[in-house]
C-alpha positions as YAML, in Angstrom:
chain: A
units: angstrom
residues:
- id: 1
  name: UNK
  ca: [19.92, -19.61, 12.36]
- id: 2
  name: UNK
  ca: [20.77, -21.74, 9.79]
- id: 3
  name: UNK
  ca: [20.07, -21.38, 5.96]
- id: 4
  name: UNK
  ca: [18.84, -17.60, 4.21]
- id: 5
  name: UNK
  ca: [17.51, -15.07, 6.61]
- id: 6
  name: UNK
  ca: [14.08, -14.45, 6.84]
- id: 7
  name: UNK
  ca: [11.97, -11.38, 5.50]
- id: 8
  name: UNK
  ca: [8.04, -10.93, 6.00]
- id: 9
  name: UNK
  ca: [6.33, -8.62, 4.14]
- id: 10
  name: UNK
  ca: [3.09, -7.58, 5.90]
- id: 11
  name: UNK
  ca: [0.46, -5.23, 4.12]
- id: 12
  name: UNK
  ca: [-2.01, -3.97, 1.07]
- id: 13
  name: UNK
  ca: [-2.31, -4.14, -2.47]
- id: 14
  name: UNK
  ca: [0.66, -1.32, -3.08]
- id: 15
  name: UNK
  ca: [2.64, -3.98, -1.54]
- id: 16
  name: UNK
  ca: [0.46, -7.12, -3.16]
- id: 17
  name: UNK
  ca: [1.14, -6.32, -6.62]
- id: 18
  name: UNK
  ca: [-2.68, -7.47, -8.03]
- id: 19
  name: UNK
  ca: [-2.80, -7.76, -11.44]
- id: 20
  name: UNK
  ca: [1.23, -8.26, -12.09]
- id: 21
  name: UNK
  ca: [1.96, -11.38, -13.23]
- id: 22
  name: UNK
  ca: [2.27, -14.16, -12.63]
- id: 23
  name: UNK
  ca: [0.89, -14.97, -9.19]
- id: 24
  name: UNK
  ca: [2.32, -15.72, -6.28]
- id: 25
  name: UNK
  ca: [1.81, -19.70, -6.64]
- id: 26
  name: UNK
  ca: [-0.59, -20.73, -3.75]
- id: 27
  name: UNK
  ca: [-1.46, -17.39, -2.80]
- id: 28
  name: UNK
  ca: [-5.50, -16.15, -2.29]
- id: 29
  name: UNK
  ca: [-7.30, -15.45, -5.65]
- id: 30
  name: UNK
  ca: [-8.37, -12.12, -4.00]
- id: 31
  name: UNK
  ca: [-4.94, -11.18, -2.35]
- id: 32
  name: UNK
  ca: [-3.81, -10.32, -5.71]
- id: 33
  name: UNK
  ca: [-0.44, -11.07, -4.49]
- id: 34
  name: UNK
  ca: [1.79, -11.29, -7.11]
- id: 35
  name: UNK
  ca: [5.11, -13.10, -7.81]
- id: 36
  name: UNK
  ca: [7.02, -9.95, -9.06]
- id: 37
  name: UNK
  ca: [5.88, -7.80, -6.09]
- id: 38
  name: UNK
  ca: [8.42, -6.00, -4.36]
- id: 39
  name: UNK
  ca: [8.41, -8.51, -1.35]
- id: 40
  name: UNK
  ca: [9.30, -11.50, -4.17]
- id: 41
  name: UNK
  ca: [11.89, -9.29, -5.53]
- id: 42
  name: UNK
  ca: [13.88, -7.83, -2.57]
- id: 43
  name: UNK
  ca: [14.15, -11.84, -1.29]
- id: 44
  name: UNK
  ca: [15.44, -12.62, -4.36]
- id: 45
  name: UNK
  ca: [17.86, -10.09, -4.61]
- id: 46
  name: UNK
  ca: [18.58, -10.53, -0.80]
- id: 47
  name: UNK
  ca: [18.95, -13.94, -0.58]
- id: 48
  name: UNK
  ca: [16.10, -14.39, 2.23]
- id: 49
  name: UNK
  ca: [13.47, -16.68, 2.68]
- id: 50
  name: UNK
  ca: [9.88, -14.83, 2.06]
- id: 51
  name: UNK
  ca: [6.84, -15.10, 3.98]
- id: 52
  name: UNK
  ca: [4.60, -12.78, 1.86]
- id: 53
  name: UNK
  ca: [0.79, -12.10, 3.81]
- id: 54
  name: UNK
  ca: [0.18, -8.75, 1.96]
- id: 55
  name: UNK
  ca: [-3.28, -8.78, 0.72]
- id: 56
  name: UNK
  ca: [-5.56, -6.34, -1.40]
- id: 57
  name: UNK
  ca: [-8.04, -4.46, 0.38]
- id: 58
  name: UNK
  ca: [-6.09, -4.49, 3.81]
- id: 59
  name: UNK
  ca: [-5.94, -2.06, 6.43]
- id: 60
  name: UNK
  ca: [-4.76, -1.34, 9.95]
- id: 61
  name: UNK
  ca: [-6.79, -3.51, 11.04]
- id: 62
  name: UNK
  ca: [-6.13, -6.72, 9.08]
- id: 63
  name: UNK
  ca: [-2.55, -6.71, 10.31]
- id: 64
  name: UNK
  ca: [-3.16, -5.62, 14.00]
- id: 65
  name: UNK
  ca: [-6.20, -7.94, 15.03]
- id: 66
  name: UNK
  ca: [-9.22, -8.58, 12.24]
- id: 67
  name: UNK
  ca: [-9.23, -11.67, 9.51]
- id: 68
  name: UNK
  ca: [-9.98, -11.04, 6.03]
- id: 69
  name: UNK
  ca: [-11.41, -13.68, 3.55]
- id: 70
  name: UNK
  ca: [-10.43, -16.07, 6.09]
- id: 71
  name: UNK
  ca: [-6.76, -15.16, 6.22]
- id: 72
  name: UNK
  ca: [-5.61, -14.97, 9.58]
- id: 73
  name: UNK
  ca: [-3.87, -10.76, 10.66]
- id: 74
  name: UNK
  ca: [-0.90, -10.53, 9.63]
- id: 75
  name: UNK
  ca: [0.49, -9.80, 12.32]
- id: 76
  name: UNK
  ca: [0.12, -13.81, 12.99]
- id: 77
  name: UNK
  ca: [3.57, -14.21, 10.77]
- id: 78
  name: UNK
  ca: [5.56, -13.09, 12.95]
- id: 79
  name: UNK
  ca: [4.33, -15.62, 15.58]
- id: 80
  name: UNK
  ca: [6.53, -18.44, 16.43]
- id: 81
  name: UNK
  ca: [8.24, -20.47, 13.51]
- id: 82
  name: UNK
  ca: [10.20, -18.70, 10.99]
- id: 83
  name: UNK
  ca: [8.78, -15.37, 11.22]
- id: 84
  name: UNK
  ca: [9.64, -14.98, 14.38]
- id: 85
  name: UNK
  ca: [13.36, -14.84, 12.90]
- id: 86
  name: UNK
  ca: [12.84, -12.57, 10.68]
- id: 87
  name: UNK
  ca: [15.76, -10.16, 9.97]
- id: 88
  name: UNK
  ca: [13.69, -7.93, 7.74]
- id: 89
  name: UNK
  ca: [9.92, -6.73, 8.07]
- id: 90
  name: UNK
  ca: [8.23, -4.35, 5.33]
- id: 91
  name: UNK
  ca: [5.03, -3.02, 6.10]
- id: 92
  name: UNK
  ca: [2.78, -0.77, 3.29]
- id: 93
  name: UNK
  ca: [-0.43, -0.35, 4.56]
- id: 94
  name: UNK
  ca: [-2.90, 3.03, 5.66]
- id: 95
  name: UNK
  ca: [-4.30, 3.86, 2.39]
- id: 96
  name: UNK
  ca: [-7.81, 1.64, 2.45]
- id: 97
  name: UNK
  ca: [-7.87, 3.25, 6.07]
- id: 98
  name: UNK
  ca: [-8.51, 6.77, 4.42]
- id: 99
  name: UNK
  ca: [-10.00, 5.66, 1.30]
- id: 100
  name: UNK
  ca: [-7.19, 6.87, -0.79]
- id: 101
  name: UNK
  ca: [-7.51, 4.74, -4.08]
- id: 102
  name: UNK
  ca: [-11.07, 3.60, -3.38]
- id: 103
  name: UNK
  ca: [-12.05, 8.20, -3.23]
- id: 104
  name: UNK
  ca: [-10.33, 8.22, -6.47]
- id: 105
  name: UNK
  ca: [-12.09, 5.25, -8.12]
- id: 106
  name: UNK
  ca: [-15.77, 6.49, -6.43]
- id: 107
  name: UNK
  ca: [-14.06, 10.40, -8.42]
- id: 108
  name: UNK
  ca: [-14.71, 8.32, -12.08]
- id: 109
  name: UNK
  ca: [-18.40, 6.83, -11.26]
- id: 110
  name: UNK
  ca: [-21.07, 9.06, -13.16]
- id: 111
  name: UNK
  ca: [-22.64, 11.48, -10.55]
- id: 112
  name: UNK
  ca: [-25.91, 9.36, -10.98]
- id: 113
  name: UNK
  ca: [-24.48, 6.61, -8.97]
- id: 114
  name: UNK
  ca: [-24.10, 9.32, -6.32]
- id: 115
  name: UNK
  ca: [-27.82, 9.56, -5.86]
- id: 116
  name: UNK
  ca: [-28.54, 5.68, -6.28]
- id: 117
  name: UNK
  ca: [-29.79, 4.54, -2.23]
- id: 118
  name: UNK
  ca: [-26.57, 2.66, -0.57]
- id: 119
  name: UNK
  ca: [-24.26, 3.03, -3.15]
- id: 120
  name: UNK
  ca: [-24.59, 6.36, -3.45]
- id: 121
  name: UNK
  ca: [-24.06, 7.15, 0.28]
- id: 122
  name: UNK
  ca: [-21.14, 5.29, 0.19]
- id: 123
  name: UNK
  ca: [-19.46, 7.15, -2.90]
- id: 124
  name: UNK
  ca: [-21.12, 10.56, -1.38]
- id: 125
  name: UNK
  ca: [-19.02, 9.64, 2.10]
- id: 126
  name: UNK
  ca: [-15.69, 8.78, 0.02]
- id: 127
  name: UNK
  ca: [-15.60, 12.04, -1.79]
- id: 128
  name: UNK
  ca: [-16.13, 14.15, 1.31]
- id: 129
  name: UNK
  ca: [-13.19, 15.90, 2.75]
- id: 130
  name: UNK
  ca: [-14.54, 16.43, 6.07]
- id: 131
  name: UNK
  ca: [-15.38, 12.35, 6.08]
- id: 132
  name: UNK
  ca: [-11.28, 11.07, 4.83]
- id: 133
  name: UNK
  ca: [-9.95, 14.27, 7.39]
- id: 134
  name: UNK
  ca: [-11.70, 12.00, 10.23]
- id: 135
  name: UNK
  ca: [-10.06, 8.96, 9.12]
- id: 136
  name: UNK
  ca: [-6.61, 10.57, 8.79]
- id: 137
  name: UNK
  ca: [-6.95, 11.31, 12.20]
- id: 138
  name: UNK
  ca: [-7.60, 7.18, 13.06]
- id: 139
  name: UNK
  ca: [-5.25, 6.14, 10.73]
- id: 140
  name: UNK
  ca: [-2.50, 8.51, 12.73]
- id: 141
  name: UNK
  ca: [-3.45, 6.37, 16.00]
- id: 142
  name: UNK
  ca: [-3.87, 2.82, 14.11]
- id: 143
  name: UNK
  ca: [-0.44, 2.90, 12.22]
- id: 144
  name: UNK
  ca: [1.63, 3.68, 15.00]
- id: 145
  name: UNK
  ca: [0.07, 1.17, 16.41]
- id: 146
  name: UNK
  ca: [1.26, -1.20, 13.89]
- id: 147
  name: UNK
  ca: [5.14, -0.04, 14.15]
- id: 148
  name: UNK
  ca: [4.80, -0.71, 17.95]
- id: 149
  name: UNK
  ca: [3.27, -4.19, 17.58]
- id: 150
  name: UNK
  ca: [5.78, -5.30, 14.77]
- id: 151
  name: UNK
  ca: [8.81, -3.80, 16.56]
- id: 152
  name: UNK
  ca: [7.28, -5.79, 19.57]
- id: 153
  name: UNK
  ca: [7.18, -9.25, 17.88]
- id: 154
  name: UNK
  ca: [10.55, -8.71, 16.43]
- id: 155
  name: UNK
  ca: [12.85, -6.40, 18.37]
- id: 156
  name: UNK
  ca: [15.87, -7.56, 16.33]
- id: 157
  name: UNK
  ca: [14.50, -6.98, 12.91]
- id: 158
  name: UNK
  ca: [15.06, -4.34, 10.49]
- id: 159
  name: UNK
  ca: [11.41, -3.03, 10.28]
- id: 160
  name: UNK
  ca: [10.77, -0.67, 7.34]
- id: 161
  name: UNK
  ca: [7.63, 1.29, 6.51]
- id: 162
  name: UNK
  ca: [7.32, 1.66, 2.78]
- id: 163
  name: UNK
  ca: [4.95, 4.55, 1.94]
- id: 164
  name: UNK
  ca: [2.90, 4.94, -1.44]
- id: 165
  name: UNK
  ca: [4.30, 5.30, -4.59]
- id: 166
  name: UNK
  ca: [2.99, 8.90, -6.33]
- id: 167
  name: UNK
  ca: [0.09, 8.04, -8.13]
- id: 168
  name: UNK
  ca: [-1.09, 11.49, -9.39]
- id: 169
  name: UNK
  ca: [0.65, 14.47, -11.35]
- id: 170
  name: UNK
  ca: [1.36, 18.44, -9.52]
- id: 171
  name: UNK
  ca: [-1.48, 20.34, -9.11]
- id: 172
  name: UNK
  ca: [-0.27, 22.18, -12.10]
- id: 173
  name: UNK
  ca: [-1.03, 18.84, -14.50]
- id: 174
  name: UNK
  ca: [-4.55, 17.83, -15.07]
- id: 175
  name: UNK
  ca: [-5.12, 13.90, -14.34]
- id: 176
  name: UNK
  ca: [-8.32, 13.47, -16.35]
- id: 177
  name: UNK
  ca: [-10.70, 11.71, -15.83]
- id: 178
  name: UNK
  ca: [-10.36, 12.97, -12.59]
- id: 179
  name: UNK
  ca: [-11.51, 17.14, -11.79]
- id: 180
  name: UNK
  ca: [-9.22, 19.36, -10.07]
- id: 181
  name: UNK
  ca: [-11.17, 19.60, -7.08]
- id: 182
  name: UNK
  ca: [-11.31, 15.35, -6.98]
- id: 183
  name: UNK
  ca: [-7.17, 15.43, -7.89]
- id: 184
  name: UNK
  ca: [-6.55, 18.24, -5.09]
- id: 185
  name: UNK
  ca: [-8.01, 15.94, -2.63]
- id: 186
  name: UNK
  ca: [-6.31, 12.99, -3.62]
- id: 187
  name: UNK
  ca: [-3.39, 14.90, -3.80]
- id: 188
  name: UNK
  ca: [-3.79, 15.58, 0.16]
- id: 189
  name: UNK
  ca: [-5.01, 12.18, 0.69]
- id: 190
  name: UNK
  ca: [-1.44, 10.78, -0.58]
- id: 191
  name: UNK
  ca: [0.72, 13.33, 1.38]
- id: 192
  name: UNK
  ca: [-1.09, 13.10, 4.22]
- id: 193
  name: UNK
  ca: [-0.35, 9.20, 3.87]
- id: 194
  name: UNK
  ca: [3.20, 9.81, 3.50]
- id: 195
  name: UNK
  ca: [3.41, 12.33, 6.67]
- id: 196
  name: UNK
  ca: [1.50, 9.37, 8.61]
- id: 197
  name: UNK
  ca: [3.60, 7.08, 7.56]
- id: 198
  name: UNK
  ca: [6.82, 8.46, 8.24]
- id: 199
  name: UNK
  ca: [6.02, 9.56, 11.82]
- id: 200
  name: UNK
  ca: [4.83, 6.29, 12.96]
- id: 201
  name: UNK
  ca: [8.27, 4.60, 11.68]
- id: 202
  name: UNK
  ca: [10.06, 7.88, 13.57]
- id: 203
  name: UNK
  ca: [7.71, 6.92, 16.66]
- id: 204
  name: UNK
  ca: [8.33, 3.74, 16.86]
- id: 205
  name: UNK
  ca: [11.99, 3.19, 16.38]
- id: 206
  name: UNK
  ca: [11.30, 1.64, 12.72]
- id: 207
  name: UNK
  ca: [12.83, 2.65, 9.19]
- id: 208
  name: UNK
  ca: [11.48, 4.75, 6.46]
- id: 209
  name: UNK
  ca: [11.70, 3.98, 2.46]
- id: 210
  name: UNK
  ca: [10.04, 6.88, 1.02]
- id: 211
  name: UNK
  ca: [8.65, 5.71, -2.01]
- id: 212
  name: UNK
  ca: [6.45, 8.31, -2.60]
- id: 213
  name: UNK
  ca: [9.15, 11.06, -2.81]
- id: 214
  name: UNK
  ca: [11.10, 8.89, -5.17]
- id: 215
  name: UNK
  ca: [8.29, 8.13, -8.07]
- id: 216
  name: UNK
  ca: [7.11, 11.67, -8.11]
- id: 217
  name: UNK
  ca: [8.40, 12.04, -11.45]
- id: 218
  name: UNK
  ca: [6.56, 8.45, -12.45]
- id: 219
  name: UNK
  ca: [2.91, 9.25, -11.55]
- id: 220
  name: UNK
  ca: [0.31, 7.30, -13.57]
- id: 221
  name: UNK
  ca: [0.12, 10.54, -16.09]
- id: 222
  name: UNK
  ca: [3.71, 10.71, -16.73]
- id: 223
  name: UNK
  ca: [5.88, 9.62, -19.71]
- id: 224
  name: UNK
  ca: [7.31, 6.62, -17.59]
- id: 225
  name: UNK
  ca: [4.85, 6.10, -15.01]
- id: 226
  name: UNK
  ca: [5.51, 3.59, -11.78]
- id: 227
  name: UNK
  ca: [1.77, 3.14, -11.11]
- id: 228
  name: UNK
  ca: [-1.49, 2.57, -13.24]
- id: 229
  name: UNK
  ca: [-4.28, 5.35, -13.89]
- id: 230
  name: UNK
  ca: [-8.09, 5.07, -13.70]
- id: 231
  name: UNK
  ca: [-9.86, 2.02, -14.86]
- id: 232
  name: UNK
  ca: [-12.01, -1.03, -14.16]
- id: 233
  name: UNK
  ca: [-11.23, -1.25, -10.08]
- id: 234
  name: UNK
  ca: [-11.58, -5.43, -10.00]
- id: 235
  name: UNK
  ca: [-9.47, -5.67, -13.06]
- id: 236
  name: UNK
  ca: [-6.64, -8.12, -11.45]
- id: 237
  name: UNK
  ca: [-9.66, -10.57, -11.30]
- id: 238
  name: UNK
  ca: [-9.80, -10.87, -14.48]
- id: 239
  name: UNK
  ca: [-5.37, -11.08, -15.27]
- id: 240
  name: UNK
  ca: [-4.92, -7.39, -15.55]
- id: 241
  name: UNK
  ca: [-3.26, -5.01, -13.83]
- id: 242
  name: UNK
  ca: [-5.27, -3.10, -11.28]
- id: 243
  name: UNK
  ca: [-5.79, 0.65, -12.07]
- id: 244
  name: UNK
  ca: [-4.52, 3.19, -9.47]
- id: 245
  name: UNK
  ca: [-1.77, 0.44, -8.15]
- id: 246
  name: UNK
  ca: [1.96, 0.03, -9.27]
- id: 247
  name: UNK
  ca: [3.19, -1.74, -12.02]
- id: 248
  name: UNK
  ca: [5.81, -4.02, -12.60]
- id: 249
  name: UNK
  ca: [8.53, -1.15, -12.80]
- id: 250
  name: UNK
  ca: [7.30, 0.62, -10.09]
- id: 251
  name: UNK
  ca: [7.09, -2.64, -7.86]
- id: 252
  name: UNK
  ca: [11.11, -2.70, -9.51]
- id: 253
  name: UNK
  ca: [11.73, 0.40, -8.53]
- id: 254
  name: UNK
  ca: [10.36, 0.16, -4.51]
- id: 255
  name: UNK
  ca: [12.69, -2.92, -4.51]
- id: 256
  name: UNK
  ca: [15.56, -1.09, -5.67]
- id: 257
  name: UNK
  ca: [14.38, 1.60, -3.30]
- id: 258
  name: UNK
  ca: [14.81, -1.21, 0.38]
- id: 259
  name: UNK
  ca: [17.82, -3.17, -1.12]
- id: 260
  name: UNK
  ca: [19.84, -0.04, -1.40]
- id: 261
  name: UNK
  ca: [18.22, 0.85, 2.29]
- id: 262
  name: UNK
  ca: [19.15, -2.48, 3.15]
- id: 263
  name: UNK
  ca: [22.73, -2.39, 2.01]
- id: 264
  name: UNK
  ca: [23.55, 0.96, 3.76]
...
């Protein structure tokens, strides 16, 4: 193949970037896909060409099989063309299959929004354990199937799972606005994640960059935090950073994280 090697970089908002500027020239308004996401930033330091399709609100789904907002899966870009040469696939997806930022965002809404018809049973569903322990469960079938479907579509290709950066402190550090008992669960939500995530990539002869083990220290509470705490949830529609998502050093750091990977 002639000119830089390719790289696609397949997955959610953790991988999107929304609210980071500036963004990615071209890209969907609600994507959030920014130009300083990790994807933009391991191509750059790597030399390859980029075919970025990661897109806020994705899941399992949107890469194996379903549209969103009229974007094709994303699974699509690995089809024939450059893609399909890809030396390096990322993938960063799972969370908005368990509900993982969108339990801690429904965790901030006043509990009278928990009793309003619709809404309410949504928010009521998103903060019950017993409701994200049945979607861990379909999120430990749907990501594997992901690795096997990537590996599938490119057999030569360094495939790497990149899991999600720590968002919230220890147990033993409060993360207000958030209760303990809301934290705790988020807390299990994210390791949970990470477990998930690993396994699949063990499972299906991919890679591993544990992000999440690496930014423990940079939660959202901490005194140089890699991700964003609790805010307005649609902020990056507006040009600012989304709460509950990394920011530009933690999209630095994850890129520092797959280069070295890379390199090895």
């Amino acid at each position: 193949m002639s000119g830089p090697g390719g790289y696609v970089a397949l997955g959610s908002s953790m991988a999107a970037g929304p609210g980071i500027p500036p963004r990615a020239p071209g890209s969907p308004r609600l994507a959030g896909r920014s130009a300083r996401n990790y994807p933009h930033l391991v191509a750059e330091a790597l030399s390859l060409r980029l075919i970025d399709v990661t897109y806020s609100g994705a899941t399992t789904a949107n890469i194996l099989g379903e549209s969103q907002f009229g974007a094709p899966p994303q699974l699509e870009a690995l089809d024939d063309g450059p893609g399909a040469r890809a030396q390096l696939v990322t993938i960063t997806i799972g969370g908005n299959d368990i509900g993982y930022v969108p339990m801690l965002s429904a965790a901030t809404t006043p509990a009278a929004l928990r009793r309003v018809p619709l809404l309410g049973a949504r928010l009521r569903e998103l903060l019950d354990p017993a409701a994200r322990e049945a979607a861990l469960r379909t999120l430990e079938v749907s990501m594997r199937a992901v690795g096997q479907a990537v590996r599938a579509q490119v057999p030569d290709a360094r495939v790497m799972f990149v899991d999600y950066l720590t968002l919230l402190p220890p147990a033993t550090e409060p993360a207000p606005p958030l209760s303990a008992r809301h934290a705790e669960l988020g807390r299990h939500l994210a390791d949970r994640l990470a477990t998930i995530t690993a396994e699949a990539a063990a499972d299906t002869g991919c890679e591993i960059v544990r992000a999440a083990e690496a930014s423990r220290d940079h939660h959202a509470w901490s005194a140089d935090p890699w991700t964003l705490g609790t805010g307005f949830a649609l902020a990056f529609l507006f040009g600012k950073p989304a709460p509950l998502h990394p920011n530009a050093a933690g999209m630095a750091a994850v890129a520092d994280l797959i280069v070295a990977q890379w390199r090895r």
